Amino acid sequence: MKPAIQFIQGTDEQTIPDVRLTKSRDGTNGVAIFEFDQPSVFDSSAELGDITGFYMIDEEGVLQTVDVSAKFVNGKPARVEAKYVMRTAGDWDRFMRFMERYSQANGLQFVKN
């Protein structure tokens, strides 16, 4: 199974996001912020319906959040931002396994700032 990101269940997002990660000093929690410029969900939402959440899907299952917001420019949707909060070290490890698979499938690399 190829790892996928979806905003509408059953419809893979084709746009590759920018992802920012933060983690607490003690490693117990963290936040991942995904930013999609001109995501393909805007093209398909007219026929498929509204964004229902943010779903990260791989062979282990689904990670999801409803913390999703759209940014508009001149009245037109331009960007989607999703925030995924990890509250335990286990959540962080699971998220990193998803990101490793998603990155490999989409030719992404990790850059530490």
mmCIF file of C-alpha atoms in Angstrom:
data_model
loop_
_atom_site.group_PDB
_atom_site.id
_atom_site.type_symbol
_atom_site.label_atom_id
_atom_site.label_comp_id
_atom_site.label_asym_id
_atom_site.label_seq_id
_atom_site.Cartn_x
_atom_site.Cartn_y
_atom_site.Cartn_z
ATOM 1 C CA MET A 1 0.000 0.000 0.000
ATOM 2 C CA LYS A 2 1.354 3.397 -0.996
ATOM 3 C CA PRO A 3 1.185 5.915 1.874
ATOM 4 C CA ALA A 4 -1.299 8.694 1.152
ATOM 5 C CA ILE A 5 -2.677 11.937 2.511
ATOM 6 C CA GLN A 6 -6.372 12.701 2.086
ATOM 7 C CA PHE A 7 -8.696 15.603 2.949
ATOM 8 C CA ILE A 8 -11.762 13.760 1.650
ATOM 9 C CA GLN A 9 -11.763 10.069 2.535
ATOM 10 C CA GLY A 10 -11.069 7.939 -0.521
ATOM 11 C CA THR A 11 -9.422 10.755 -2.532
ATOM 12 C CA ASP A 12 -5.620 11.019 -2.353
ATOM 13 C CA GLU A 13 -4.131 14.515 -2.259
ATOM 14 C CA GLN A 14 -1.710 14.926 -5.179
ATOM 15 C CA THR A 15 0.045 18.095 -3.968
ATOM 16 C CA ILE A 16 3.176 17.448 -1.896
ATOM 17 C CA PRO A 17 3.150 19.518 1.310
ATOM 18 C CA ASP A 18 5.758 21.498 3.184
ATOM 19 C CA VAL A 19 5.968 19.988 6.669
ATOM 20 C CA ARG A 20 7.254 21.672 9.834
ATOM 21 C CA LEU A 21 7.874 19.670 12.990
ATOM 22 C CA THR A 22 8.308 20.785 16.574
ATOM 23 C CA LYS A 23 8.977 18.542 19.548
ATOM 24 C CA SER A 24 9.088 19.276 23.269
ATOM 25 C CA ARG A 25 12.470 19.091 24.985
ATOM 26 C CA ASP A 26 11.454 16.003 26.950
ATOM 27 C CA GLY A 27 10.219 14.308 23.766
ATOM 28 C CA THR A 28 6.742 13.586 25.104
ATOM 29 C CA ASN A 29 4.785 15.630 22.582
ATOM 30 C CA GLY A 30 5.090 17.438 19.292
ATOM 31 C CA VAL A 31 3.256 19.139 16.455
ATOM 32 C CA ALA A 32 3.424 18.638 12.696
ATOM 33 C CA ILE A 33 2.132 21.434 10.465
ATOM 34 C CA PHE A 34 1.423 20.553 6.839
ATOM 35 C CA GLU A 35 1.074 23.345 4.270
ATOM 36 C CA PHE A 36 -0.329 22.630 0.807
ATOM 37 C CA ASP A 37 -0.140 25.346 -1.873
ATOM 38 C CA GLN A 38 -2.951 24.955 -4.428
ATOM 39 C CA PRO A 39 -3.893 21.439 -3.259
ATOM 40 C CA SER A 40 -5.724 19.181 -5.679
ATOM 41 C CA VAL A 41 -8.608 18.829 -3.194
ATOM 42 C CA PHE A 42 -9.791 22.258 -4.381
ATOM 43 C CA ASP A 43 -10.237 20.806 -7.876
ATOM 44 C CA SER A 44 -12.272 17.819 -6.699
ATOM 45 C CA SER A 45 -14.236 19.241 -3.748
ATOM 46 C CA ALA A 46 -17.048 20.494 -6.015
ATOM 47 C CA GLU A 47 -18.017 16.955 -7.016
ATOM 48 C CA LEU A 48 -16.806 15.053 -3.930
ATOM 49 C CA GLY A 49 -17.905 17.403 -1.159
ATOM 50 C CA ASP A 50 -16.184 19.391 1.538
ATOM 51 C CA ILE A 51 -12.928 18.674 3.319
ATOM 52 C CA THR A 52 -13.788 16.353 6.208
ATOM 53 C CA GLY A 53 -10.406 16.247 7.960
ATOM 54 C CA PHE A 54 -6.769 15.365 7.398
ATOM 55 C CA TYR A 55 -5.968 11.677 7.007
ATOM 56 C CA MET A 56 -2.509 10.097 6.796
ATOM 57 C CA ILE A 57 -2.924 6.522 5.596
ATOM 58 C CA ASP A 58 -0.359 3.730 5.406
ATOM 59 C CA GLU A 59 -0.047 -0.004 6.039
ATOM 60 C CA GLU A 60 -0.341 0.529 9.822
ATOM 61 C CA GLY A 61 -3.656 2.366 9.596
ATOM 62 C CA VAL A 62 -4.854 5.974 9.699
ATOM 63 C CA LEU A 63 -3.601 9.024 11.591
ATOM 64 C CA GLN A 64 -6.123 11.849 11.518
ATOM 65 C CA THR A 65 -6.988 15.326 12.715
ATOM 66 C CA VAL A 66 -9.785 17.806 12.108
ATOM 67 C CA ASP A 67 -7.491 20.806 12.690
ATOM 68 C CA VAL A 68 -7.567 21.932 9.050
ATOM 69 C CA SER A 69 -7.856 25.490 7.744
ATOM 70 C CA ALA A 70 -7.970 27.054 4.289
ATOM 71 C CA LYS A 71 -6.319 30.327 3.317
ATOM 72 C CA PHE A 72 -7.994 32.480 0.682
ATOM 73 C CA VAL A 73 -6.456 35.001 -1.717
ATOM 74 C CA ASN A 74 -8.839 37.364 -3.530
ATOM 75 C CA GLY A 75 -11.777 35.197 -2.477
ATOM 76 C CA LYS A 76 -10.320 31.993 -3.930
ATOM 77 C CA PRO A 77 -8.862 29.110 -1.917
ATOM 78 C CA ALA A 78 -5.072 29.135 -2.221
ATOM 79 C CA ARG A 79 -3.634 27.030 0.591
ATOM 80 C CA VAL A 80 -4.626 24.407 3.124
ATOM 81 C CA GLU A 81 -2.902 24.016 6.475
ATOM 82 C CA ALA A 82 -3.347 20.976 8.722
ATOM 83 C CA LYS A 83 -2.009 20.577 12.244
ATOM 84 C CA TYR A 84 -1.393 17.122 13.728
ATOM 85 C CA VAL A 85 -0.651 17.028 17.468
ATOM 86 C CA MET A 86 1.309 14.149 19.021
ATOM 87 C CA ARG A 87 0.763 13.798 22.773
ATOM 88 C CA THR A 88 2.995 10.814 23.568
ATOM 89 C CA ALA A 89 6.355 9.429 22.493
ATOM 90 C CA GLY A 90 4.420 6.554 20.880
ATOM 91 C CA ASP A 91 2.367 9.023 18.812
ATOM 92 C CA TRP A 92 5.606 10.692 17.681
ATOM 93 C CA ASP A 93 7.188 7.355 16.695
ATOM 94 C CA ARG A 94 4.089 6.307 14.736
ATOM 95 C CA PHE A 95 3.977 9.665 12.933
ATOM 96 C CA MET A 96 7.668 9.402 12.014
ATOM 97 C CA ARG A 97 7.106 5.907 10.571
ATOM 98 C CA PHE A 98 4.314 7.315 8.389
ATOM 99 C CA MET A 99 6.486 10.240 7.276
ATOM 100 C CA GLU A 100 9.379 7.934 6.402
ATOM 101 C CA ARG A 101 7.105 5.841 4.170
ATOM 102 C CA TYR A 102 5.398 8.918 2.658
ATOM 103 C CA SER A 103 8.761 10.581 2.008
ATOM 104 C CA GLN A 104 10.200 7.519 0.282
ATOM 105 C CA ALA A 105 7.084 7.118 -1.871
ATOM 106 C CA ASN A 106 7.168 10.781 -2.948
ATOM 107 C CA GLY A 107 10.906 11.501 -3.203
ATOM 108 C CA LEU A 108 11.042 13.866 -0.223
ATOM 109 C CA GLN A 109 13.928 14.494 2.140
ATOM 110 C CA PHE A 110 14.281 15.806 5.681
ATOM 111 C CA VAL A 111 16.054 19.138 6.146
ATOM 112 C CA LYS A 112 16.885 20.202 9.686
ATOM 113 C CA ASN A 113 16.854 23.956 10.368
#
